[in-house]
Amino acid sequence: MKKRKWLMLAGITSTAAFLLAACGSSTNSSNTYSYVYVNEPNTLDYIQTNRATTSDVVGNLVDGLLGNDQYGNFTPALAKEWTVSQDGLTYTYKLREDAKWYTADGEEYANVTAKDFVTGIKHAVDSKSEALYLIQNSIKGLDDYVTGKTTDFSTVGVKAVDDYTVEYTLTRPESYWNSKTTSTILFPVNEEFLKAKGDDFGKVEPNGILYNGPYLLKSLTSKSTIEYAKNQNYYDKDNVHIEQVKLSYFDGSDQEALVRNFEDGAYTVATVYPNSSTYAKVAEKYKDNIIYSQQDGTSFFYHLNFNRESYNYTGKTTDEQKNATKQAVLNRNFRVAVNYAIDRTAYSAQTNGQEAANNTIRNTFVPPTFVQIGEKNYGQVISDKLVTANSEWSGIDLSDAHDAYYNVDKAKETFAKAKEELEAQGVQFPIRLDLPTNSSSKTLVSQAQSVKQSIETALGTENVIVDVQQLSEDELNNATYFATTAAQKDYDLTTDGWVPDYQDPSTYLDTLNTENGAHMQNFGFEPGQDHANISTVGLNTYTSLLNTANQENSDVASRYEKYAEAEAWLIDNGIIMPMNSAGGTPSLNRTVPFSRANSWIGAKGTVYNYKYLQLQNDIVTTKQYEDTRKKWQEEKTTSNEEAQKELANHVK
């Protein structure tokens, strides 16, 4: 989410991202948008949770201070204007007075006021929000209140100056603060409703929350349907073009059903699967209509569990095999050898086919073009840092859309070093790695099998065996995504993903911070835990590098350089194995290209938002899409430059 947020493990979000990348309307109604969904929330408490499964829904239902336009610029939402103090520490937002809270039935409940933003922060602390890390060290006094050093919430730097003015005081300048306001933890909450609901606030049902956004949730039936209706009283309803959104649950088992329903008029979007048995016919019939979406800010990476405790799903039969794997994953050369051994092109081909396999490949955690550092983009600087750290990376190109890592010769060479080191410790081979996946999804099973094949082929089954554990969706979620403790994480090798919360590399990299990182449990550790394996793999070194970057608040270029050094360390030590992005996948659709809000950060510019999106009767052609994309990119460059100049007008 995001963003805040977690993405479904073991590739489920990869499916969600491209299935919902360009949802459309039914051909039977120009005002209805019908398609599928694959993930659903376990709560609608958008303050407490930090998962994409919630924010992808709530982003349509609740507005924050700012939103995004089609070029990714920040636009007024509940805040009609804002100012920043000269020292960059105080942000003052003037709220619009026509924004209201509504019930699920569309009945007016209350005005949206500045107090609601204060209530939201207080609720984040009381509920021990998963997203506190986003703001805990940013808002003055908040860390002291969270840790119990102070007990008076009025000392926290969020104030309702009057009914329609909210003020935030920061601990340090954050040039990217406004981008954080599009994350759900900074959304408002009505105090009266919160108290009335008690523990039922955020319950997964239409009456679980109040609404001030473009849509009302009409129904959400688990593994069945999600339905939205336009909020007819919404203050910006003229920019809501779709009256109804109807999504049906899809488990990935019948890939051909998407095109069938598209042709029947039940869906106005259909992901197409180049590896399906009917693809040749689809490609011939729609040769002028298949379009490939752009890569977005979502980054996926493979990683190992450095402290596994649960073995409900395993191919291991003895304690000796378990201990051998535990020792192997702690070895730097073993991890890097696995990274070299994964054929990302073959992996991506399971969704995109061989011809377009490279479309989704991403070689860094923070996207290579996320920020610019002088004349170089972020990815180019990481490349430089990698070579400086270790000459074995010489010549590496970390730009998107090609496989920078797959190298069988290097995999064998590096593994030979690992094997010598591990055998000296008494480790017996082969090492067995449990890799869980969703058994109902053909694509996810194929991706897991692809990883298995490439690792075993490169390293030899006498050395490494990947045991693909095909689990039901509920089993997979309980072992990965919804596991609430590190001890419940039941795998050796898996994939994680992250959607950025704000426009700074720290939005990705802070998730791996040993002190409070959202991904630490997935590595087998509780945040803040003092465990010997943390030092063994060097995550304490990484946290030190990260903290150094976080403390650089005066020189943006220097800050980004330091983040690049920290990420280079992660890659050089095999902590993460970057794989792919969301987007870059083929589909058919009847939505107007590039009409939706667009942003790589927050909850307001993702492919799951329906505000601004427009529908068309005819199927989008490849030419229409490419012509529109070219024009959009030109307009985006100009629009972003103008928006940057406008920022100076907000400093008072």
XYZ file of N, CA and C in Angstrom, residues 502-632:
393
model
N 5.520 8.504 -0.097
C 5.861 9.910 -0.294
C 7.090 10.008 -1.194
N 7.407 11.234 -1.635
C 8.407 11.423 -2.676
C 9.815 11.564 -2.094
N 10.322 10.485 -1.549
C 11.678 10.453 -1.011
C 12.098 8.991 -0.943
N 13.360 8.652 -1.240
C 13.779 7.247 -1.207
C 13.520 6.550 0.125
N 13.461 7.327 1.203
C 13.234 6.718 2.512
C 11.901 5.991 2.591
N 10.934 6.360 1.738
C 9.632 5.690 1.781
C 9.762 4.203 1.479
N 10.738 3.829 0.685
C 11.039 2.419 0.442
C 12.020 1.887 1.487
N 13.128 2.584 1.651
C 14.258 2.044 2.398
C 14.025 1.971 3.897
N 13.174 2.855 4.440
C 12.872 2.793 5.873
C 12.138 1.511 6.252
N 11.523 0.846 5.285
C 10.791 -0.386 5.594
C 11.723 -1.518 6.000
N 13.025 -1.346 5.742
C 14.012 -2.375 6.088
C 14.848 -1.963 7.300
N 14.443 -0.895 7.951
C 15.128 -0.413 9.141
C 14.899 -1.393 10.290
N 15.968 -1.847 10.927
C 15.830 -2.839 12.008
C 15.056 -2.284 13.191
N 15.013 -0.969 13.338
C 14.379 -0.371 14.504
C 12.857 -0.401 14.422
N 12.316 -0.128 13.222
C 10.847 -0.071 13.103
C 10.363 -0.398 11.698
N 11.176 -1.018 10.867
C 10.823 -1.268 9.479
C 9.673 -2.239 9.300
N 8.780 -1.903 8.381
C 7.594 -2.724 8.142
C 7.927 -4.098 7.574
N 9.091 -4.256 6.951
C 9.446 -5.547 6.372
C 10.244 -6.435 7.325
N 10.572 -5.945 8.510
C 11.449 -6.721 9.387
C 10.847 -8.067 9.760
N 9.541 -8.113 10.015
C 8.921 -9.398 10.343
C 9.076 -10.391 9.200
N 9.025 -9.896 7.969
C 9.163 -10.791 6.824
C 10.559 -11.385 6.719
N 11.540 -10.686 7.290
C 12.902 -11.211 7.343
C 13.100 -12.164 8.521
N 12.076 -12.266 9.388
C 12.159 -13.167 10.536
C 12.429 -12.480 11.847
N 12.385 -11.139 11.890
C 12.710 -10.393 13.102
C 11.581 -9.444 13.474
N 11.394 -9.257 14.770
C 10.485 -8.217 15.226
C 11.226 -6.877 15.182
N 10.570 -5.803 14.742
C 11.228 -4.498 14.734
C 11.764 -4.145 16.114
N 12.999 -3.666 16.150
C 13.623 -3.314 17.419
C 14.243 -4.480 18.153
N 14.107 -5.677 17.607
C 14.633 -6.873 18.252
C 16.160 -6.917 18.172
N 16.786 -7.336 19.242
C 18.236 -7.522 19.264
C 18.514 -9.005 19.067
N 18.772 -9.396 17.833
C 18.973 -10.809 17.502
C 20.322 -10.985 16.824
N 21.031 -12.044 17.176
C 22.368 -12.271 16.630
C 22.366 -12.322 15.111
N 21.301 -12.877 14.512
C 21.272 -13.005 13.053
C 21.190 -11.660 12.339
N 20.693 -10.640 13.036
C 20.662 -9.297 12.450
C 22.082 -8.819 12.176
N 22.963 -9.043 13.141
C 24.367 -8.675 12.954
C 25.050 -9.581 11.949
N 24.688 -10.859 11.958
C 25.324 -11.810 11.048
C 25.105 -11.416 9.590
N 23.880 -11.021 9.244
C 23.616 -10.622 7.858
C 23.925 -9.146 7.614
N 24.191 -8.403 8.685
C 24.621 -7.020 8.543
C 23.523 -5.992 8.498
N 22.303 -6.355 8.893
C 21.210 -5.391 8.835
C 21.424 -4.205 9.776
N 22.222 -4.397 10.819
C 22.556 -3.262 11.684
C 23.447 -2.264 10.944
N 24.323 -2.781 10.070
C 25.142 -1.897 9.237
C 24.264 -1.100 8.288
N 23.306 -1.783 7.690
C 22.377 -1.100 6.792
C 21.618 0.002 7.531
N 21.121 -0.302 8.725
C 20.361 0.685 9.492
C 21.214 1.902 9.806
N 22.481 1.692 10.068
C 23.388 2.811 10.323
C 23.532 3.687 9.081
N 23.684 3.059 7.911
C 23.765 3.811 6.658
C 22.466 4.580 6.409
N 21.354 3.925 6.684
C 20.047 4.536 6.472
C 19.850 5.743 7.386
N 20.224 5.594 8.645
C 20.061 6.686 9.591
C 20.911 7.894 9.200
N 22.092 7.624 8.662
C 22.948 8.717 8.202
C 22.255 9.494 7.088
N 21.623 8.773 6.176
C 20.887 9.433 5.094
C 19.689 10.198 5.637
N 18.967 9.591 6.570
C 17.772 10.235 7.133
C 18.095 11.543 7.842
N 19.307 11.623 8.386
C 19.693 12.810 9.160
C 20.172 13.958 8.282
N 20.353 13.695 6.984
C 20.770 14.748 6.062
C 19.530 15.482 5.553
N 19.265 16.657 6.126
C 18.052 17.397 5.788
C 18.311 18.740 5.131
N 19.574 19.067 4.908
C 19.881 20.373 4.327
C 20.290 20.288 2.866
N 20.914 19.187 2.475
C 21.402 19.019 1.109
C 20.694 17.826 0.480
N 19.709 18.089 -0.385
C 18.899 17.013 -0.956
C 19.741 16.051 -1.781
N 20.659 16.564 -2.591
C 21.500 15.695 -3.423
C 22.346 14.767 -2.561
N 22.906 15.319 -1.481
C 23.710 14.499 -0.574
C 22.843 13.442 0.106
N 21.618 13.810 0.463
C 20.678 12.867 1.076
C 20.424 11.692 0.132
N 20.141 11.986 -1.134
C 19.868 10.930 -2.106
C 21.104 10.052 -2.344
N 22.279 10.660 -2.364
C 23.524 9.898 -2.520
C 23.667 8.871 -1.394
N 23.357 9.302 -0.200
C 23.485 8.411 0.957
C 22.465 7.277 0.900
N 21.269 7.566 0.412
C 20.286 6.493 0.243
C 20.758 5.496 -0.816
N 21.343 6.015 -1.892
C 21.857 5.128 -2.939
C 22.942 4.213 -2.381
N 23.774 4.739 -1.506
C 24.813 3.921 -0.879
C 24.192 2.824 -0.016
N 23.141 3.171 0.719
C 22.466 2.176 1.564
C 21.831 1.082 0.717
N 21.168 1.464 -0.390
C 20.560 0.439 -1.231
C 21.615 -0.409 -1.926
N 22.723 0.197 -2.321
C 23.809 -0.572 -2.921
C 24.297 -1.634 -1.944
N 24.342 -1.280 -0.664
C 24.758 -2.255 0.355
C 23.771 -3.424 0.405
N 22.475 -3.126 0.340
C 21.462 -4.190 0.372
C 21.658 -5.178 -0.777
N 21.897 -4.645 -1.973
C 22.052 -5.508 -3.143
C 23.361 -6.284 -3.067
N 24.434 -5.596 -2.697
C 25.747 -6.243 -2.626
C 25.763 -7.380 -1.613
N 24.919 -7.297 -0.597
C 24.882 -8.334 0.436
C 23.721 -9.313 0.264
N 23.001 -9.207 -0.842
C 21.952 -10.176 -1.131
C 20.783 -10.126 -0.173
N 20.577 -9.000 0.487
C 19.445 -8.875 1.411
C 18.140 -8.818 0.627
N 18.158 -8.077 -0.464
C 17.010 -8.050 -1.367
C 17.464 -8.455 -2.763
N 16.548 -9.044 -3.513
C 16.801 -9.449 -4.887
C 15.715 -8.803 -5.743
N 15.939 -7.572 -6.212
C 14.907 -6.855 -6.977
C 14.430 -7.680 -8.167
N 13.117 -7.607 -8.424
C 12.526 -8.463 -9.455
C 11.738 -7.698 -10.508
N 10.663 -7.037 -10.088
C 9.752 -6.468 -11.074
C 8.904 -5.366 -10.455
N 8.175 -4.701 -11.316
C 7.267 -3.646 -10.890
C 5.844 -4.080 -11.189
N 4.885 -3.290 -10.732
C 3.524 -3.431 -11.234
C 3.453 -2.680 -12.561
N 2.393 -2.937 -13.304
C 2.266 -2.336 -14.618
C 3.057 -3.115 -15.656
N 3.132 -2.562 -16.856
C 3.883 -3.191 -17.926
C 3.238 -4.427 -18.508
N 1.934 -4.592 -18.261
C 1.247 -5.824 -18.654
C 0.175 -5.558 -19.711
N -0.194 -6.589 -20.483
C -1.114 -6.398 -21.605
C -2.584 -6.487 -21.199
N -3.415 -5.693 -21.871
C -4.848 -5.736 -21.586
C -5.632 -5.185 -22.765
N -6.927 -5.409 -22.690
C -7.898 -4.768 -23.561
C -8.752 -3.880 -22.669
N -9.119 -2.686 -23.115
C -10.011 -1.905 -22.259
C -10.736 -0.805 -23.004
N -11.760 -0.294 -22.320
C -12.583 0.788 -22.849
C -12.554 2.000 -21.924
N -11.411 2.285 -21.335
C -11.263 3.506 -20.547
C -10.424 4.495 -21.340
N -10.696 5.765 -21.172
C -9.946 6.788 -21.898
C -8.513 6.805 -21.381
N -7.541 6.567 -22.236
C -6.151 6.489 -21.770
C -5.706 7.751 -21.033
N -5.061 7.540 -19.879
C -4.438 8.605 -19.093
C -5.445 9.636 -18.569
N -6.691 9.212 -18.392
C -7.685 10.131 -17.835
C -7.739 10.068 -16.311
N -7.190 9.013 -15.720
C -7.262 8.870 -14.266
C -6.176 9.697 -13.583
N -6.353 9.926 -12.284
C -5.295 10.549 -11.486
C -4.069 9.647 -11.533
N -2.912 10.258 -11.516
C -1.691 9.475 -11.696
C -0.640 9.887 -10.684
N -0.161 8.924 -9.913
C 0.926 9.201 -8.982
C 1.540 7.888 -8.526
N 2.819 7.914 -8.280
C 3.493 6.730 -7.743
C 3.388 6.666 -6.227
N 2.847 7.705 -5.615
C 2.846 7.759 -4.155
C 1.436 7.964 -3.623
N 1.229 7.532 -2.386
C -0.018 7.776 -1.696
C -1.182 6.931 -2.175
N -2.386 7.304 -1.711
C -3.594 6.527 -1.976
C -4.510 7.195 -2.988
N -4.052 8.279 -3.609
C -4.963 9.068 -4.446
C -4.614 9.088 -5.926
N -3.551 8.416 -6.322
C -3.191 8.446 -7.729
C -2.878 7.082 -8.285
N -3.428 6.044 -7.663
C -3.115 4.686 -8.076
C -4.121 4.187 -9.109
N -3.848 3.017 -9.654
C -4.746 2.424 -10.648
C -6.049 1.943 -10.025
N -6.151 2.024 -8.709
C -7.366 1.572 -8.031
C -8.328 2.722 -7.747
N -7.963 3.951 -8.126
C -8.829 5.114 -7.909
C -9.672 5.385 -9.147
N -10.929 5.752 -8.921
C -11.869 5.925 -10.029
C -12.271 7.373 -10.266
N -11.935 8.273 -9.354
C -12.183 9.685 -9.597
C -11.379 10.117 -10.825
N -11.943 10.933 -11.643
C -11.372 11.451 -12.897
C -11.459 10.459 -14.053
N -11.469 9.162 -13.772
C -11.428 8.171 -14.848
C -12.648 8.306 -15.752
N -12.410 8.224 -17.057
C -13.497 8.325 -18.024
C -13.565 7.060 -18.874
N -14.761 6.768 -19.371
C -15.004 5.564 -20.157
C -15.257 5.933 -21.608
N -15.028 4.979 -22.492
C -15.371 5.178 -23.898
C -16.042 3.920 -24.422
N -16.867 4.062 -25.433
C -17.605 2.916 -25.967
C -16.721 1.973 -26.771
N -15.779 2.530 -27.522
C -14.933 1.704 -28.376
C -13.733 1.161 -27.606
N -13.261 0.015 -28.017
C -12.060 -0.555 -27.422
C -10.871 0.339 -27.770
N -10.045 0.625 -26.797
C -8.849 1.435 -27.031
C -7.959 0.732 -28.051
N -7.470 1.474 -29.012
C -6.533 0.897 -29.980
C -5.102 1.161 -29.527
N -4.197 0.354 -30.023
C -2.787 0.537 -29.690
C -2.327 1.923 -30.126
N -2.772 2.352 -31.297
C -2.376 3.671 -31.796
C -2.930 4.778 -30.908
N -4.203 4.663 -30.516
C -4.780 5.670 -29.628
C -3.992 5.757 -28.323
N -3.669 4.601 -27.773
C -2.945 4.573 -26.502
C -1.567 5.219 -26.645
N -0.826 4.856 -27.685
C 0.523 5.375 -27.858
C 0.512 6.859 -28.177
N -0.431 7.301 -29.010
C -0.522 8.724 -29.319
C -0.858 9.532 -28.067
N -1.791 9.006 -27.273
C -2.174 9.701 -26.042
C -1.027 9.704 -25.037
N -0.332 8.588 -24.963
C 0.813 8.498 -24.030
C 1.884 9.525 -24.363
N 2.187 9.650 -25.648
C 3.208 10.611 -26.059
C 2.794 12.029 -25.688
N 1.543 12.357 -25.971
C 1.044 13.693 -25.643
C 1.033 13.903 -24.126
N 0.594 12.884 -23.388
C 0.540 12.966 -21.924
C 1.928 13.179 -21.333
